[in-house]
Short mmCIF file of C-alpha atoms and ligand atoms in Angstrom, two decimals:
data_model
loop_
_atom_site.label_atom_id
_atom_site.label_comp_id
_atom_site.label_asym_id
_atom_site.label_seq_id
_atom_site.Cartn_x
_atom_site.Cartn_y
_atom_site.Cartn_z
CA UNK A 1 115.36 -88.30 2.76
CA UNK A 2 117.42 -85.33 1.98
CA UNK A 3 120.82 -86.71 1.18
CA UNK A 4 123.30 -83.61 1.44
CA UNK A 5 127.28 -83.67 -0.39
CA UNK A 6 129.72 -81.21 0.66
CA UNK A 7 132.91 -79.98 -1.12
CA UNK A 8 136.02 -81.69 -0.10
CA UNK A 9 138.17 -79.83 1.96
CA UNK A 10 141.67 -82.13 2.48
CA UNK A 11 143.80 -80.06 1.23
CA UNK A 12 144.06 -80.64 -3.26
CA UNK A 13 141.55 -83.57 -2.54
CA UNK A 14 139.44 -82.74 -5.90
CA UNK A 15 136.50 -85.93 -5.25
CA UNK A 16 133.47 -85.58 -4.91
CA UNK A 17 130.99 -88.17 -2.79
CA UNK A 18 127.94 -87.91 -4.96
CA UNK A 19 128.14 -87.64 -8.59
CA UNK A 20 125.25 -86.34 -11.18
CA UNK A 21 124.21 -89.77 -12.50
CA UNK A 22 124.23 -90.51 -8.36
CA UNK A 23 122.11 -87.42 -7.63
CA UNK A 24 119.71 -88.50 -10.60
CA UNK A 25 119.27 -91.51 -8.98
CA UNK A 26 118.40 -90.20 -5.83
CA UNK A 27 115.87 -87.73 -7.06
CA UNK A 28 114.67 -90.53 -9.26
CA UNK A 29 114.25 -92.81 -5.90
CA UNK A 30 112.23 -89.95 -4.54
CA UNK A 31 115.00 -88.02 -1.92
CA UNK A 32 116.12 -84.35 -2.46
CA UNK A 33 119.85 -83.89 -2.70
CA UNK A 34 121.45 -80.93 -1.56
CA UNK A 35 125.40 -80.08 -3.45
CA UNK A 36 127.22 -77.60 -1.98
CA UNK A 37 128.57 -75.23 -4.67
CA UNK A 38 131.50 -75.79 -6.40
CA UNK A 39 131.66 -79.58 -4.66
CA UNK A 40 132.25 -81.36 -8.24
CA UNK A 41 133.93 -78.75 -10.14
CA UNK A 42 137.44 -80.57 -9.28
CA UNK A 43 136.25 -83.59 -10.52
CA UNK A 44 134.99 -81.80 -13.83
CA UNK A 45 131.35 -82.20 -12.62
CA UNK A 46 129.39 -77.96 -12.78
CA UNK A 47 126.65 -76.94 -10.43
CA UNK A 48 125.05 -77.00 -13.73
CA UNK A 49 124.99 -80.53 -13.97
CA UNK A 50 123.62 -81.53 -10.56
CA UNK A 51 120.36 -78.94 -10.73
CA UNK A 52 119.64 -80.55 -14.30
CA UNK A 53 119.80 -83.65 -12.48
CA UNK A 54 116.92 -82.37 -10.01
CA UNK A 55 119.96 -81.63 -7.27
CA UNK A 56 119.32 -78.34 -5.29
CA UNK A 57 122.79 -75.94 -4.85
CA UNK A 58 123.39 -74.79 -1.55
CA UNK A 59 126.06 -71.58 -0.81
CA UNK A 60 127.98 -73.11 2.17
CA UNK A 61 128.65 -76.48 3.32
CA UNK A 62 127.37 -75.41 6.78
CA UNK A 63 124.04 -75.43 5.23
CA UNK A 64 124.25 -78.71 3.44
CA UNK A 65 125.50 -80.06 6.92
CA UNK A 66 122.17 -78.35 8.54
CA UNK A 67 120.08 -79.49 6.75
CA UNK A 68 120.81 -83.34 5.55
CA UNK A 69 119.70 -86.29 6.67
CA UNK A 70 122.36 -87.72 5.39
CA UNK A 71 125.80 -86.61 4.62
CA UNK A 72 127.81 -88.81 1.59
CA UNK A 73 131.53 -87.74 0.96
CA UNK A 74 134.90 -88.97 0.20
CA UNK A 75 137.61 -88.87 2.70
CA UNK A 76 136.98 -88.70 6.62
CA UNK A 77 135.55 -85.83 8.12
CA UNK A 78 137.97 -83.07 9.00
CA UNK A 79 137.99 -81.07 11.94
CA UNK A 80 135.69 -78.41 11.05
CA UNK A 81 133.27 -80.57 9.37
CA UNK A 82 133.04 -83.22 12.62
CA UNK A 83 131.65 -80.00 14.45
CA UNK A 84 128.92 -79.28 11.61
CA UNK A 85 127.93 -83.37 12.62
CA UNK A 86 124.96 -84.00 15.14
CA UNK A 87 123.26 -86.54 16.99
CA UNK A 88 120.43 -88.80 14.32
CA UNK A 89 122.51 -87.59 11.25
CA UNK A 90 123.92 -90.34 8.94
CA UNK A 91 127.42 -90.18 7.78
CA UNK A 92 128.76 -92.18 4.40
CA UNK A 93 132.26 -92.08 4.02
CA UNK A 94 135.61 -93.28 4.08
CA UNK A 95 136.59 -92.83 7.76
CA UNK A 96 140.21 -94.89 8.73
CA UNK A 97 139.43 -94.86 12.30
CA UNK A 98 142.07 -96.92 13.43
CA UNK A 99 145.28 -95.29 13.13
CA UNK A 100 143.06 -91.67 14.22
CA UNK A 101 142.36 -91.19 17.67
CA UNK A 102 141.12 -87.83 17.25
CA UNK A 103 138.53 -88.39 14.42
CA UNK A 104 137.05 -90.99 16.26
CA UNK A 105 136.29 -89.57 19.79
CA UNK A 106 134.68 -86.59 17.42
CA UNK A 107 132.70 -88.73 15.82
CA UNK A 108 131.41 -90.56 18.99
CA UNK A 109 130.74 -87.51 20.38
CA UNK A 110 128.56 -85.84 17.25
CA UNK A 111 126.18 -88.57 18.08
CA UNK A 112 125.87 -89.25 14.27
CA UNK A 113 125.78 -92.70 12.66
CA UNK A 114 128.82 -93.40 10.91
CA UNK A 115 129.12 -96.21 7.97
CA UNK A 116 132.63 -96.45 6.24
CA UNK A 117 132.81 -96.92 3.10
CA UNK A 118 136.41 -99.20 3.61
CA UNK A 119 134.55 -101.90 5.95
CA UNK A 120 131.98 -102.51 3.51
CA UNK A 121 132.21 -106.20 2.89
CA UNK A 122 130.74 -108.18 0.02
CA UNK A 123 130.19 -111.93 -0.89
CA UNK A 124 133.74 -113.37 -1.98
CA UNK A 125 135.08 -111.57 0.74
CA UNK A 126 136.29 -108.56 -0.93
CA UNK A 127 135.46 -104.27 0.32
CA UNK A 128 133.35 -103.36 -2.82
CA UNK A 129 133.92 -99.61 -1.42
CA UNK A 130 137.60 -99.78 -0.98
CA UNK A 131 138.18 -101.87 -4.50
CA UNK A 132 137.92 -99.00 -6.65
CA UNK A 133 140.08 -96.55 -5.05
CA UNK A 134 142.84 -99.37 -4.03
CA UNK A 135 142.85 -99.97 -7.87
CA UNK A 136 143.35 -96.49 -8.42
CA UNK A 137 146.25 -96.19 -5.82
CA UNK A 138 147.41 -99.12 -7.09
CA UNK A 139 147.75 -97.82 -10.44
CA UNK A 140 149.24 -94.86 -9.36
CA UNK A 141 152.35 -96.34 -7.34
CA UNK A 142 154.36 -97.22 -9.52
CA UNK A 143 153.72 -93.60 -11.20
CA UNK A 144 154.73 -91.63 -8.32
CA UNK A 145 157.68 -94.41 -7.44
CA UNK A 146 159.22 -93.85 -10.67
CA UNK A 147 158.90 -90.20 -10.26
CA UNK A 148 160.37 -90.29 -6.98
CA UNK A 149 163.43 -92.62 -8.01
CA UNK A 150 164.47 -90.07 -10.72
CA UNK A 151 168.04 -87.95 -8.88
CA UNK A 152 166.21 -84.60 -8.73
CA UNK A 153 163.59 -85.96 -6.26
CA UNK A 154 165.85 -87.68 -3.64
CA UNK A 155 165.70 -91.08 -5.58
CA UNK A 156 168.37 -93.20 -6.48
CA UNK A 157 167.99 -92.01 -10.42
CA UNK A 158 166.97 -95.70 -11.85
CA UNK A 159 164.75 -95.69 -14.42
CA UNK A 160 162.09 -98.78 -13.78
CA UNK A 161 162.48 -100.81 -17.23
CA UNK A 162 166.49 -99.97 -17.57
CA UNK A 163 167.59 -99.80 -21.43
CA UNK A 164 169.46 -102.31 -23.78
CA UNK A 165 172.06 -103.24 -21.56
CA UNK A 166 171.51 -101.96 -18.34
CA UNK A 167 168.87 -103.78 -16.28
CA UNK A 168 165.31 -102.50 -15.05
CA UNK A 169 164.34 -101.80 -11.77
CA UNK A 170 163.79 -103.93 -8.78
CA UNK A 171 160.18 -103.64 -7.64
CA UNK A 172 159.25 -105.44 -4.23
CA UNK A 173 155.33 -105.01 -3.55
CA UNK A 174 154.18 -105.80 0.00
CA UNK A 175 150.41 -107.31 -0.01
CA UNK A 176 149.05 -108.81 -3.10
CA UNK A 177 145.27 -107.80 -2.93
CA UNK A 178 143.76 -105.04 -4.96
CA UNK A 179 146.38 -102.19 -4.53
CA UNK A 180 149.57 -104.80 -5.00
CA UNK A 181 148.18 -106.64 -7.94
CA UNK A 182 147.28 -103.56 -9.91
CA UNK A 183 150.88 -101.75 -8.62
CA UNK A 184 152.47 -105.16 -9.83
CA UNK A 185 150.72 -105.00 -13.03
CA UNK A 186 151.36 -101.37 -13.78
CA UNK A 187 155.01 -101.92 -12.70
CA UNK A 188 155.56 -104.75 -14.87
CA UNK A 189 153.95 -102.95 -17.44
CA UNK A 190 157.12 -100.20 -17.14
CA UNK A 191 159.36 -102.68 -17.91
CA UNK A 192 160.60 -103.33 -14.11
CA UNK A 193 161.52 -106.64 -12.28
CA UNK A 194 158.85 -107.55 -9.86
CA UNK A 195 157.91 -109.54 -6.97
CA UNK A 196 154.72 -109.93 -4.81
CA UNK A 197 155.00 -110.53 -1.12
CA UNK A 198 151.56 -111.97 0.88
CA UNK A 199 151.10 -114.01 3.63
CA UNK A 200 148.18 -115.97 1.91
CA UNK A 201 149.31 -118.94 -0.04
CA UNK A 202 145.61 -118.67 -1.46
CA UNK A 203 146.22 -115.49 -2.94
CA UNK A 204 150.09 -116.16 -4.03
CA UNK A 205 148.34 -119.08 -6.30
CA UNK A 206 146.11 -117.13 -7.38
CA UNK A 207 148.27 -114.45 -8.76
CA UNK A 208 150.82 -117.08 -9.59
CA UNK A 209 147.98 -118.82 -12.42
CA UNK A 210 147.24 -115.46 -13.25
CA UNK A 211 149.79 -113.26 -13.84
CA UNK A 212 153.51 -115.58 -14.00
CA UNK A 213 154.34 -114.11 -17.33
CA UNK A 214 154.13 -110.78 -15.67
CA UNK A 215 155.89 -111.08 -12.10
CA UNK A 216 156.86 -113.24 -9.60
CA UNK A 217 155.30 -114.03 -6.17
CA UNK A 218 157.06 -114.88 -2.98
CA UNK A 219 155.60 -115.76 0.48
CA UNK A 220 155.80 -112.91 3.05
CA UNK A 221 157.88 -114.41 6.12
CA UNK A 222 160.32 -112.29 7.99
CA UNK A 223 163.63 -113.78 6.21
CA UNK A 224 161.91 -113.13 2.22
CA UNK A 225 161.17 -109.68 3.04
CA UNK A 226 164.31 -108.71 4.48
CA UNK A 227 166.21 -110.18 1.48
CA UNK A 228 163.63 -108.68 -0.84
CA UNK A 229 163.78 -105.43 0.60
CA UNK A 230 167.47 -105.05 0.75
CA UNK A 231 167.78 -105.57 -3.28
CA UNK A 232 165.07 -103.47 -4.24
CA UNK A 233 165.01 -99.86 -5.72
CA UNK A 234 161.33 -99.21 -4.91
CA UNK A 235 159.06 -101.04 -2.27
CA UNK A 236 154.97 -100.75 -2.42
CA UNK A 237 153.10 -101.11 0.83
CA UNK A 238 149.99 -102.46 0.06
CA UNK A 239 149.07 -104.78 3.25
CA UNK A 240 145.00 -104.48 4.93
CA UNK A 241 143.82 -106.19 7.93
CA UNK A 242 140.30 -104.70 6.94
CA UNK A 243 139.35 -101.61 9.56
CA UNK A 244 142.75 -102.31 11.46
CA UNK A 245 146.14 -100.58 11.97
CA UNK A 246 148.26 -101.59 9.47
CA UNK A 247 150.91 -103.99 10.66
CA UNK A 248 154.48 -102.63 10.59
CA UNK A 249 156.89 -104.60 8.28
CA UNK A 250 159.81 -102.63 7.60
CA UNK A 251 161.25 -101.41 11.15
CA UNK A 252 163.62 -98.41 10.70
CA UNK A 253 167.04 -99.99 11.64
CA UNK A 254 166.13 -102.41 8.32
CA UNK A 255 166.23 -99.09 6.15
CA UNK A 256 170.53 -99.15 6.75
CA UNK A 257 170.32 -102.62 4.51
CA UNK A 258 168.36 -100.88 1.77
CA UNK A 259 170.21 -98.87 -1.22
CA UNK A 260 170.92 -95.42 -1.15
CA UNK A 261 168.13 -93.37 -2.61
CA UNK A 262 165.28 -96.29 -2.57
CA UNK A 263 162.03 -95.44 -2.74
CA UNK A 264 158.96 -96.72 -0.25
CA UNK A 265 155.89 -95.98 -1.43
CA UNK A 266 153.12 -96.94 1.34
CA UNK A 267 149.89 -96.59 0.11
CA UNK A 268 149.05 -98.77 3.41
CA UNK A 269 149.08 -95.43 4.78
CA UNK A 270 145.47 -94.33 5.51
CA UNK A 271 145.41 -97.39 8.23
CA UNK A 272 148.51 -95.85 9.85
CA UNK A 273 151.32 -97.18 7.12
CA UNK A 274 153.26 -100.62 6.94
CA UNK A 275 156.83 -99.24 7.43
CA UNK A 276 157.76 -97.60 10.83
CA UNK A 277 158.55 -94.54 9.68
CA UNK A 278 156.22 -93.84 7.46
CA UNK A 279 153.82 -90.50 8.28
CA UNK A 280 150.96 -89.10 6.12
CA UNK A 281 151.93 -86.69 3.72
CA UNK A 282 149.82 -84.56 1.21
CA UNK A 283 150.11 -83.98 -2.61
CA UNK A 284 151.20 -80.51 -1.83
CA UNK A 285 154.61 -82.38 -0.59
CA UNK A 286 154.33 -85.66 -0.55
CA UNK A 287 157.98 -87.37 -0.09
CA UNK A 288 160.63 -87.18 2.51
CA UNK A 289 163.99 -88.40 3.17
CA UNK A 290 164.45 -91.18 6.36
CA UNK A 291 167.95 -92.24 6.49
CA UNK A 292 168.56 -91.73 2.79
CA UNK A 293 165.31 -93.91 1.58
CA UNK A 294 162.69 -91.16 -0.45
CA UNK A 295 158.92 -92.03 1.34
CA UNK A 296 155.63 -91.57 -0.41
CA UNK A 297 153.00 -91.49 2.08
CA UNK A 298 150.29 -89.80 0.09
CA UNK A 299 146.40 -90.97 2.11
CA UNK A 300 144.06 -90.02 -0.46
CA UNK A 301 146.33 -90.81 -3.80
CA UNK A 302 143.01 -91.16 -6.08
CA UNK A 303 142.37 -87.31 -5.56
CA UNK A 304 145.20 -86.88 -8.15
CA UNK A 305 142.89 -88.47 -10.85
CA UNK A 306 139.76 -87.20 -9.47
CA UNK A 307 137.40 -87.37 -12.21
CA UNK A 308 138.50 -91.44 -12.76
CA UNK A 309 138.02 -91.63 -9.20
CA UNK A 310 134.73 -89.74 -8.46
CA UNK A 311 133.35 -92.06 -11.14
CA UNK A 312 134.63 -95.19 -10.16
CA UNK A 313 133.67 -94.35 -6.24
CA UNK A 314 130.24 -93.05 -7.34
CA UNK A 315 129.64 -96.69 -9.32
CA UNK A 316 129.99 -98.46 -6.06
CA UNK A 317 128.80 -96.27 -3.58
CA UNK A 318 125.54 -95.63 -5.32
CA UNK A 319 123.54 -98.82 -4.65
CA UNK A 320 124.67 -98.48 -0.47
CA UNK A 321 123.99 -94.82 -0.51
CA UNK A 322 120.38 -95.52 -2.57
CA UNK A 323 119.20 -98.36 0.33
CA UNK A 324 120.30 -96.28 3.12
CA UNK A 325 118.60 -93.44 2.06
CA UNK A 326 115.22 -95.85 0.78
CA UNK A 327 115.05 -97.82 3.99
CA UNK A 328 116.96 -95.63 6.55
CA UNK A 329 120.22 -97.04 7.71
CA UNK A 330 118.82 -98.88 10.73
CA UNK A 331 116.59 -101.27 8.04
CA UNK A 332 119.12 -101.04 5.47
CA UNK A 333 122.02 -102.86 7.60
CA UNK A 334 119.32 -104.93 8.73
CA UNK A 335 118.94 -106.13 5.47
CA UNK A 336 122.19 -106.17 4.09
CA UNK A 337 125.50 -107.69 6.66
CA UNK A 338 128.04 -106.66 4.29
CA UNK A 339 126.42 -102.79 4.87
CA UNK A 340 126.14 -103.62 8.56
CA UNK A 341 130.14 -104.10 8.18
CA UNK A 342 130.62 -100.44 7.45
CA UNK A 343 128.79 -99.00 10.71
CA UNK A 344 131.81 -97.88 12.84
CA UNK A 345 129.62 -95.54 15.12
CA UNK A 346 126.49 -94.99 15.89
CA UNK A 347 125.02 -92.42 18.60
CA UNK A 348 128.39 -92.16 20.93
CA UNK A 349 128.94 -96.36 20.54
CA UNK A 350 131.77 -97.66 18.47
CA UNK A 351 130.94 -100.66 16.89
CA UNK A 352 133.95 -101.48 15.29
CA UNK A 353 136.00 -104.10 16.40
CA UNK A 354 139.13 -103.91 15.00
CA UNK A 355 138.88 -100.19 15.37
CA UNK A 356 137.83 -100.70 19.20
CA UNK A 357 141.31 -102.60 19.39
CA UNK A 358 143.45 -100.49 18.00
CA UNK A 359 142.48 -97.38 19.98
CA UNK A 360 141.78 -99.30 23.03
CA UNK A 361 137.55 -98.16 23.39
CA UNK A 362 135.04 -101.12 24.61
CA UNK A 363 132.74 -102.00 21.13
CA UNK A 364 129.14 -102.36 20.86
CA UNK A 365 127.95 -105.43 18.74
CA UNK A 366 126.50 -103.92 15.72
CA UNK A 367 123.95 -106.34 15.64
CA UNK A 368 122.60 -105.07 19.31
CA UNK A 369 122.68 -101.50 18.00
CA UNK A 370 120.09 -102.21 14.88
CA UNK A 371 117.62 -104.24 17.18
CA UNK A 372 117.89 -101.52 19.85
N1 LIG B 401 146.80 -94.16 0.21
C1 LIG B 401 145.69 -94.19 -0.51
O1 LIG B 401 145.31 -93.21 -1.16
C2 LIG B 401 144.89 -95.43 -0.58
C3 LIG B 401 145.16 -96.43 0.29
N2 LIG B 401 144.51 -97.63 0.20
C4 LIG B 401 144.92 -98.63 1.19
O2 LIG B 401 145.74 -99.63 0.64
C5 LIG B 401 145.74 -100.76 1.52
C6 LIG B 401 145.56 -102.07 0.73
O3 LIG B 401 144.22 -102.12 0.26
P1 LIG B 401 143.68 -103.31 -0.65
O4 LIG B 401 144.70 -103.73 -1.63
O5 LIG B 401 142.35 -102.89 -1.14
O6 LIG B 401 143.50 -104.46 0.43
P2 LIG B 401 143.26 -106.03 0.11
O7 LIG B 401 142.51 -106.56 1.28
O8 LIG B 401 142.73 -106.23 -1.25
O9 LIG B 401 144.75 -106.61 0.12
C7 LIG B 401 145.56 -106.65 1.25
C8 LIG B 401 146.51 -107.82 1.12
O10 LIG B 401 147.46 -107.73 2.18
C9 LIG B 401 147.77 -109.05 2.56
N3 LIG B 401 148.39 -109.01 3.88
C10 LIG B 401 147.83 -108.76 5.09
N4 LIG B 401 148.75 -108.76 6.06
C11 LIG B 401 149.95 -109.01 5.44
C12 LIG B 401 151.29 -109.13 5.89
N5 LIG B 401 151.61 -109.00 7.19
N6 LIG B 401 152.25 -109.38 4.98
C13 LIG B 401 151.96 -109.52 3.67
N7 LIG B 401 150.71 -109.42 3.18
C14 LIG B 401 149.72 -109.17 4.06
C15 LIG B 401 146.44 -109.79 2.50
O11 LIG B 401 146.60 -111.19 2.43
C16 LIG B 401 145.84 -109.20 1.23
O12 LIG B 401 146.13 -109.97 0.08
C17 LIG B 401 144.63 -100.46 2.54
O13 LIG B 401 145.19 -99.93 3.72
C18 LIG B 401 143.81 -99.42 1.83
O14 LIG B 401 143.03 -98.63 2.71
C19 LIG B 401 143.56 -97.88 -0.75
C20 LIG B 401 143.23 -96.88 -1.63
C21 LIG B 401 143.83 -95.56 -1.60
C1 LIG B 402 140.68 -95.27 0.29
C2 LIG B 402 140.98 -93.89 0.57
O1 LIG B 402 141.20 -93.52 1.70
C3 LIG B 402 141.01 -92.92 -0.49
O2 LIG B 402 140.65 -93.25 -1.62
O3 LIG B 402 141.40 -91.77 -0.24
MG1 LIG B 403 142.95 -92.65 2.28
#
């Protein structure tokens, strides 16, 4: 199979899909792999490195797009690469079709297959393709919340673990899966007070056995929130309803009980954000001000640390990517449920159903789709 990787084009979005020990792999498996130039230099990775690892360099990424089998990225498609896709073509990927109308009546009309890379499932009931990046963004909250908090940026001008004296921070994280824990964790880390919201009592004990010296948990109701979110100086959205729009759990009228200059970060935001007034915003300016509270709303966050991230993404992607490109998708999902999970589209049908739900578009059982 020729397996073709494009540069990124979301604007300062420095990943890459396939990295050299990836394209090694490939070539090693028996498939050429096509690297459009430049596509890894943001992540530290030179054209260089890919042709030593049997990797061919192509000028343009309308070329790579021509002539792959299979196209493996990082974030969704954008506008002018959903025009390079075409019918029988396989597309690996994060997509977030839920909260984006637009990208997803593109994609069902390219007539490509489409596999996400955040619907992936796996075993204990985790998204082996989303874990790495949610602990990256994870990681990362409590990084840009602080920054944002300081006066000069809007914030209320707390620093998160206070001084002799004068008390930390008040850290409320919303979710407590992969992005909250490792946002709680960092967060404690900086000296701040934390708590955990989730709705799962099974994952409250959990972190309760695990991490009680570090922060506290508390169950999400209504009434917890509220009171949470009116003493804290920074909130983390970190809620999933895998593939769906995120649930909104800060309405805007709730932002009057919150303190001047507190910070939301909601890294919830690539499935359409937790609080209602979040929007997506970019690196290039990522915060605004809504009623006095600073928002973060940043949808690919790990493209700040894109050389952790390329690896880390590239370490989990790279067994998928090898059996679809082995077996071709259709015998690959086939073989694999979890895999299955990730098809979204296939040849103008969505077969989604979360996806199908949000946007309102009748789904196609996956299942039919790889017997038909
Ligand atoms: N902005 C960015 O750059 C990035 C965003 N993400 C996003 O972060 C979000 C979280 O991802 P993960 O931590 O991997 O998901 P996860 O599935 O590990 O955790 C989600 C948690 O939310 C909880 N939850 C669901 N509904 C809730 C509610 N109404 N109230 C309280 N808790 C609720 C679940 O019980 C679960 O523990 C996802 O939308 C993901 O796509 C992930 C990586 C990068
Ligand atoms: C998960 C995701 O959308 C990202 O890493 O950008
Ligand atoms: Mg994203």
């Amino acid at each position: 199979m020729k397996i073709g990787c494009p540069k990124e084009i979301k604007p300062q979005e420095y990943r890459v899909g396939l990295t050299p020990n990836a394209a090694r792999e490939a070539v090693a498996h028996g498939h050429t792999v096509l690297i459009e130039t430049g596509a890894g230099r943001g992540a530290g990775f030179e054209d260089t490195d890919y042709t030593e690892a049997g990797a061919r360099i192509l000028d343009t990424a309308d070329a790579v797009f021509a002539e792959a089998d299979m196209i493996v990225k990082v974030k969704e498609p954008q506008a002018r690469e959903r025009k390079m896709l075409r019918e029988g073509q396989v597309l690996f990927t994060y997509l977030h079709l839920a909260p984006d109308p637009e990208q997803t009546h593109d994609l069902l009309a390219s007539g490509a297959t489409c596999i996400a890379y955040e619907t992936v499932t796996d075993d204990r009931g985790g998204l082996p393709l989303l874990a790495p990046m949610s602990e990256v963004a994870g990681k990362l909250a409590p990084q840009v919340g602080s920054w944002t908090l300081q006066k000069a940026n809007g914030g209320r001008g707390v620093l998160m673990g206070g001084v002799p004296g004068v008390g930390p921070a008040r850290v409320v994280v919303i979710g407590g899966g992969v992005v909250g824990t490792q946002a709680a964790r960092v967060a404690a880390g900086m000296g701040a007070d934390v708590t955990v919201l989730d709705m799962s009592l099974a994952r409250l004990r959990y972190l309760d056995d695990a991490f009680r010296s570090e922060f506290k948990t508390a169950h999400a109701s209504k009434g917890n929130t509220a009171d949470l979110v009116a003493q804290a100086d920074m909130v983390v959205g970190a809620v999933l309803i895998p593939g769906a729009a995120a649930p909104k759990l800060i309405s805007r009228a709730q932002l009057a009980t919150m303190k001047p200059g507190a910070v939301l970060v909601d890294v919830a935001i690539d499935q359409g954000g937790c609080f209602e007034t979040s929007k997506a915003t970019t690196h290039d300016d990522p915060i605004y001000d809504v009623d006095g509270i600073m928002h973060y709303c940043v949808a690919n966050m790990p493209g700040a640390v894109a050389r952790t991230s390329t690896i880390a993404l590239g370490n989990a992607t790279m067994p998928f990517m090898l059996a679809l490109a082995d077996k071709g998708w259709k015998q690959a999902c086939a073989d694999d449920p979890h895999l299955l999970n990730g098809l979204n589209v296939h040849a103008g049908k969505l077969t989604y159903y979360a996806v199908g739900k949000a946007l309102g578009i009748d789904v196609t059982s996956p299942q039919l789709v790889i017997k038909s």
